């Protein structure tokens, strides 16, 4: 496990038994962090492009397109078939909204070890929340379908009145709702957007390698702490 430095505070290797921050809350990204939603995103994007009579994208393209919200995702998908198609973004958003609403749980599953990690966190009194750049209605539906309605104290997707990640506004508001300061909150995500979100909120931030981006992207984004399994997160919190 790596050392984590945040401003003047150093959180040392937890296995050595040094003093660490006591967390009250954990806020998670959704896509690529808690759940593998790639099939649902690829399917909905390509069904949208098909209806618009445009070339479809590959799974690897979609993996790189997601993370900044549905509009950015569709802008990149349209751009991949020719920049002249970008002027059809409003048409694409209308179609995508309809298709994704019906298919947001398509082949969606939690990553291995996630359900057990969440249960362990709740048993230790941690308050849990989800913050996603996925549209709010679909974010809530995915989380409650996969994890039930009792796992998280707060679920929030992209809302028009709140800036999307990596702006820290939403994650700071959620921490406050959970009764935790930024220093008492652990933010966990799988992308460069999540790394920037945690940094902007001055929260201890964990990057996970099992999601849509991978270790190299997280390192390039300046992730302070990178883990390869949910078990590593639990070890850090338990110790």
Tab-separated table of C-alpha atoms in Angstrom:
chain	number	residue	atom	x	y	z
A	1	UNK	CA	0.000	0.000	0.000
A	2	UNK	CA	1.288	3.449	-0.879
A	3	UNK	CA	1.872	6.384	1.418
A	4	UNK	CA	-0.726	9.099	1.139
A	5	UNK	CA	0.138	12.776	1.530
A	6	UNK	CA	-2.555	15.438	1.818
A	7	UNK	CA	-1.348	18.991	2.435
A	8	UNK	CA	0.622	18.844	5.711
A	9	UNK	CA	-0.986	15.602	6.876
A	10	UNK	CA	0.707	12.295	6.180
A	11	UNK	CA	-1.269	9.089	6.412
A	12	UNK	CA	1.358	6.396	6.651
A	13	UNK	CA	1.277	2.739	5.737
A	14	UNK	CA	-1.652	1.464	7.812
A	15	UNK	CA	-0.023	-1.959	8.315
A	16	UNK	CA	2.656	-0.343	10.504
A	17	UNK	CA	0.084	0.752	13.055
A	18	UNK	CA	0.662	4.497	12.966
A	19	UNK	CA	-2.113	6.932	13.756
A	20	UNK	CA	-4.469	7.581	10.843
A	21	UNK	CA	-7.559	9.671	10.225
A	22	UNK	CA	-10.775	8.232	11.651
A	23	UNK	CA	-13.294	8.210	8.832
A	24	UNK	CA	-16.982	8.877	9.404
A	25	UNK	CA	-18.162	8.614	5.801
A	26	UNK	CA	-17.292	7.134	2.417
A	27	UNK	CA	-18.522	8.613	-0.849
A	28	UNK	CA	-18.272	6.421	-3.944
A	29	UNK	CA	-18.314	6.978	-7.649
A	30	UNK	CA	-20.709	4.519	-9.339
A	31	UNK	CA	-19.710	3.459	-12.865
A	32	UNK	CA	-16.441	1.553	-12.785
A	33	UNK	CA	-16.159	1.780	-9.001
A	34	UNK	CA	-19.125	0.015	-7.423
A	35	UNK	CA	-20.675	-1.499	-10.529
A	36	UNK	CA	-19.566	-2.623	-13.962
A	37	UNK	CA	-22.018	-0.646	-16.084
A	38	UNK	CA	-20.061	-0.671	-19.322
A	39	UNK	CA	-22.450	-2.973	-21.197
A	40	UNK	CA	-25.385	-0.696	-20.410
A	41	UNK	CA	-23.479	2.375	-21.605
A	42	UNK	CA	-22.213	0.732	-24.796
A	43	UNK	CA	-25.630	-0.687	-25.615
A	44	UNK	CA	-27.520	2.568	-25.019
A	45	UNK	CA	-24.972	4.658	-26.908
A	46	UNK	CA	-24.945	2.361	-29.919
A	47	UNK	CA	-28.732	2.055	-29.998
A	48	UNK	CA	-28.830	5.854	-30.071
A	49	UNK	CA	-26.331	6.036	-32.925
A	50	UNK	CA	-28.182	3.291	-34.781
A	51	UNK	CA	-31.454	5.230	-34.547
A	52	UNK	CA	-29.604	8.295	-35.853
A	53	UNK	CA	-28.171	6.169	-38.704
A	54	UNK	CA	-24.588	6.817	-37.580
A	55	UNK	CA	-21.643	4.419	-37.145
A	56	UNK	CA	-21.466	2.667	-33.803
A	57	UNK	CA	-18.583	2.847	-31.319
A	58	UNK	CA	-16.514	0.066	-29.785
A	59	UNK	CA	-16.483	-0.982	-26.149
A	60	UNK	CA	-12.996	0.470	-25.725
A	61	UNK	CA	-14.096	3.812	-27.170
A	62	UNK	CA	-17.055	3.913	-24.805
A	63	UNK	CA	-14.785	3.091	-21.855
A	64	UNK	CA	-12.822	6.266	-22.614
A	65	UNK	CA	-15.876	8.397	-23.415
A	66	UNK	CA	-17.668	7.943	-20.078
A	67	UNK	CA	-16.975	9.690	-16.780
A	68	UNK	CA	-17.954	13.288	-17.466
A	69	UNK	CA	-21.687	12.822	-17.811
A	70	UNK	CA	-24.064	11.689	-20.537
A	71	UNK	CA	-23.763	14.827	-22.675
A	72	UNK	CA	-19.976	14.638	-22.927
A	73	UNK	CA	-20.272	10.917	-23.598
A	74	UNK	CA	-22.642	11.507	-26.514
A	75	UNK	CA	-20.589	14.431	-27.843
A	76	UNK	CA	-17.571	12.125	-28.044
A	77	UNK	CA	-19.657	9.373	-29.638
A	78	UNK	CA	-20.964	11.776	-32.275
A	79	UNK	CA	-17.488	13.181	-32.832
A	80	UNK	CA	-16.114	9.704	-33.474
A	81	UNK	CA	-18.352	9.453	-36.539
A	82	UNK	CA	-17.450	12.917	-37.852
A	83	UNK	CA	-17.326	16.398	-36.331
A	84	UNK	CA	-20.214	17.519	-38.548
A	85	UNK	CA	-22.512	15.339	-36.437
A	86	UNK	CA	-21.906	17.378	-33.278
A	87	UNK	CA	-24.702	19.749	-34.285
A	88	UNK	CA	-27.091	16.816	-33.676
A	89	UNK	CA	-26.292	16.662	-29.958
A	90	UNK	CA	-29.772	17.728	-28.811
A	91	UNK	CA	-31.344	15.027	-30.972
A	92	UNK	CA	-28.854	12.513	-29.584
A	93	UNK	CA	-29.559	13.478	-25.980
A	94	UNK	CA	-33.295	13.077	-26.445
A	95	UNK	CA	-32.888	9.628	-27.985
A	96	UNK	CA	-30.223	8.520	-25.513
A	97	UNK	CA	-32.316	9.645	-22.549
A	98	UNK	CA	-35.197	7.456	-23.676
A	99	UNK	CA	-33.063	4.416	-24.481
A	100	UNK	CA	-30.829	4.629	-21.408
A	101	UNK	CA	-33.791	5.076	-19.088
A	102	UNK	CA	-35.062	1.687	-20.224
A	103	UNK	CA	-31.646	-0.012	-20.195
A	104	UNK	CA	-29.593	1.562	-17.391
A	105	UNK	CA	-29.394	-1.767	-15.531
A	106	UNK	CA	-28.609	-3.812	-18.670
A	107	UNK	CA	-26.002	-6.439	-17.615
A	108	UNK	CA	-25.009	-4.286	-14.625
A	109	UNK	CA	-23.294	-6.175	-11.789
A	110	UNK	CA	-21.297	-5.144	-8.708
A	111	UNK	CA	-17.565	-5.752	-8.876
A	112	UNK	CA	-16.239	-8.710	-6.911
A	113	UNK	CA	-15.966	-7.962	-3.200
A	114	UNK	CA	-17.949	-4.713	-3.328
A	115	UNK	CA	-21.092	-5.989	-1.602
A	116	UNK	CA	-19.056	-7.492	1.238
A	117	UNK	CA	-17.020	-4.295	1.603
A	118	UNK	CA	-20.148	-2.142	1.858
A	119	UNK	CA	-21.692	-4.448	4.449
A	120	UNK	CA	-18.507	-4.346	6.516
A	121	UNK	CA	-18.392	-0.548	6.325
A	122	UNK	CA	-21.977	-0.232	7.505
A	123	UNK	CA	-21.315	-2.655	10.371
A	124	UNK	CA	-18.513	-0.349	11.492
A	125	UNK	CA	-20.837	2.642	11.563
A	126	UNK	CA	-19.604	4.390	8.424
A	127	UNK	CA	-22.148	6.431	6.503
A	128	UNK	CA	-22.161	5.685	2.784
A	129	UNK	CA	-23.117	7.721	-0.271
A	130	UNK	CA	-22.871	7.614	-4.059
A	131	UNK	CA	-22.051	10.556	-6.313
A	132	UNK	CA	-22.206	9.877	-10.046
A	133	UNK	CA	-22.078	11.921	-13.238
A	134	UNK	CA	-24.748	9.534	-14.551
A	135	UNK	CA	-28.178	11.242	-14.841
A	136	UNK	CA	-29.750	11.341	-11.379
A	137	UNK	CA	-32.829	9.224	-12.038
A	138	UNK	CA	-30.811	6.399	-13.584
A	139	UNK	CA	-28.105	6.608	-10.907
A	140	UNK	CA	-30.676	6.077	-8.172
A	141	UNK	CA	-32.335	3.262	-10.100
A	142	UNK	CA	-29.044	1.403	-10.670
A	143	UNK	CA	-27.892	1.730	-7.055
A	144	UNK	CA	-31.208	0.695	-5.527
A	145	UNK	CA	-31.629	-2.190	-7.971
A	146	UNK	CA	-28.157	-3.606	-7.351
A	147	UNK	CA	-27.663	-2.794	-3.649
A	148	UNK	CA	-31.175	-2.214	-2.294
A	149	UNK	CA	-32.592	0.904	-0.682
A	150	UNK	CA	-30.938	0.576	2.723
A	151	UNK	CA	-27.241	0.466	1.845
A	152	UNK	CA	-26.586	4.151	1.146
A	153	UNK	CA	-27.671	7.181	3.120
A	154	UNK	CA	-27.482	9.364	0.003
A	155	UNK	CA	-27.478	8.727	-3.760
A	156	UNK	CA	-26.926	11.538	-6.216
A	157	UNK	CA	-26.472	11.592	-9.951
A	158	UNK	CA	-26.027	14.546	-12.272
A	159	UNK	CA	-28.480	17.339	-11.483
A	160	UNK	CA	-28.789	20.429	-13.671
A	161	UNK	CA	-28.540	22.816	-10.726
A	162	UNK	CA	-25.316	21.278	-9.336
A	163	UNK	CA	-21.964	21.353	-11.193
A	164	UNK	CA	-20.806	17.881	-12.198
A	165	UNK	CA	-17.587	16.282	-11.021
A	166	UNK	CA	-14.714	17.198	-10.807
A	167	UNK	CA	-16.285	20.333	-9.327
A	168	UNK	CA	-16.271	19.649	-5.550
A	169	UNK	CA	-19.634	21.263	-4.787
A	170	UNK	CA	-21.710	18.083	-4.752
A	171	UNK	CA	-19.231	15.913	-2.857
A	172	UNK	CA	-18.812	18.585	-0.164
A	173	UNK	CA	-22.586	18.968	0.168
A	174	UNK	CA	-22.996	15.209	0.544
A	175	UNK	CA	-20.291	14.988	3.213
A	176	UNK	CA	-22.109	17.681	5.153
A	177	UNK	CA	-25.382	15.767	4.857
A	178	UNK	CA	-23.594	12.723	6.286
A	179	UNK	CA	-22.272	14.741	9.224
A	180	UNK	CA	-18.628	14.504	8.187
A	181	UNK	CA	-15.939	17.052	7.427
A	182	UNK	CA	-13.826	16.654	4.273
A	183	UNK	CA	-11.002	15.325	6.456
A	184	UNK	CA	-13.341	12.663	7.866
A	185	UNK	CA	-14.567	11.593	4.425
A	186	UNK	CA	-13.007	9.023	2.109
A	187	UNK	CA	-13.748	9.537	-1.588
A	188	UNK	CA	-13.381	6.475	-3.843
A	189	UNK	CA	-13.428	6.362	-7.640
A	190	UNK	CA	-11.880	4.809	-10.740
A	191	UNK	CA	-11.034	7.702	-13.059
A	192	UNK	CA	-9.029	10.873	-13.479
A	193	UNK	CA	-12.302	12.742	-12.913
A	194	UNK	CA	-12.617	11.134	-9.479
A	195	UNK	CA	-9.017	11.883	-8.559
A	196	UNK	CA	-9.605	15.546	-9.401
A	197	UNK	CA	-12.913	15.554	-7.512
A	198	UNK	CA	-11.320	14.284	-4.319
A	199	UNK	CA	-8.410	16.681	-4.596
A	200	UNK	CA	-10.686	19.647	-5.262
A	201	UNK	CA	-12.713	18.747	-2.162
A	202	UNK	CA	-9.520	18.218	-0.102
A	203	UNK	CA	-10.687	14.722	0.801
A	204	UNK	CA	-8.568	11.618	1.197
A	205	UNK	CA	-9.031	9.945	-2.181
A	206	UNK	CA	-8.626	6.329	-3.264
A	207	UNK	CA	-8.298	5.321	-6.908
A	208	UNK	CA	-9.407	1.791	-7.822
A	209	UNK	CA	-7.806	-0.145	-10.664
A	210	UNK	CA	-10.682	-2.513	-11.478
A	211	UNK	CA	-12.796	0.121	-13.248
A	212	UNK	CA	-12.874	1.883	-16.608
A	213	UNK	CA	-9.453	3.567	-16.610
A	214	UNK	CA	-6.765	1.512	-14.878
A	215	UNK	CA	-3.682	2.178	-12.786
A	216	UNK	CA	-1.650	4.169	-15.319
A	217	UNK	CA	-4.390	6.752	-15.826
A	218	UNK	CA	-4.822	7.113	-12.061
A	219	UNK	CA	-1.103	7.577	-11.574
A	220	UNK	CA	-0.932	10.184	-14.333
A	221	UNK	CA	-3.831	12.012	-12.660
A	222	UNK	CA	-1.840	12.193	-9.430
A	223	UNK	CA	-3.827	9.704	-7.355
A	224	UNK	CA	-2.570	9.701	-3.779
A	225	UNK	CA	-3.596	6.136	-3.047
A	226	UNK	CA	-4.341	3.329	-5.512
A	227	UNK	CA	-5.819	-0.065	-4.619
A	228	UNK	CA	-6.410	-3.246	-6.575
A	229	UNK	CA	-9.247	-4.754	-4.524
A	230	UNK	CA	-12.066	-3.752	-2.154
A	231	UNK	CA	-10.294	-5.788	0.519
A	232	UNK	CA	-7.433	-3.276	0.523
A	233	UNK	CA	-9.878	-0.472	1.289
A	234	UNK	CA	-11.333	-2.423	4.195
A	235	UNK	CA	-7.877	-3.212	5.554
A	236	UNK	CA	-7.061	0.468	5.580
A	237	UNK	CA	-10.270	1.394	7.402
A	238	UNK	CA	-10.125	-1.484	9.894
A	239	UNK	CA	-6.549	-0.776	10.889
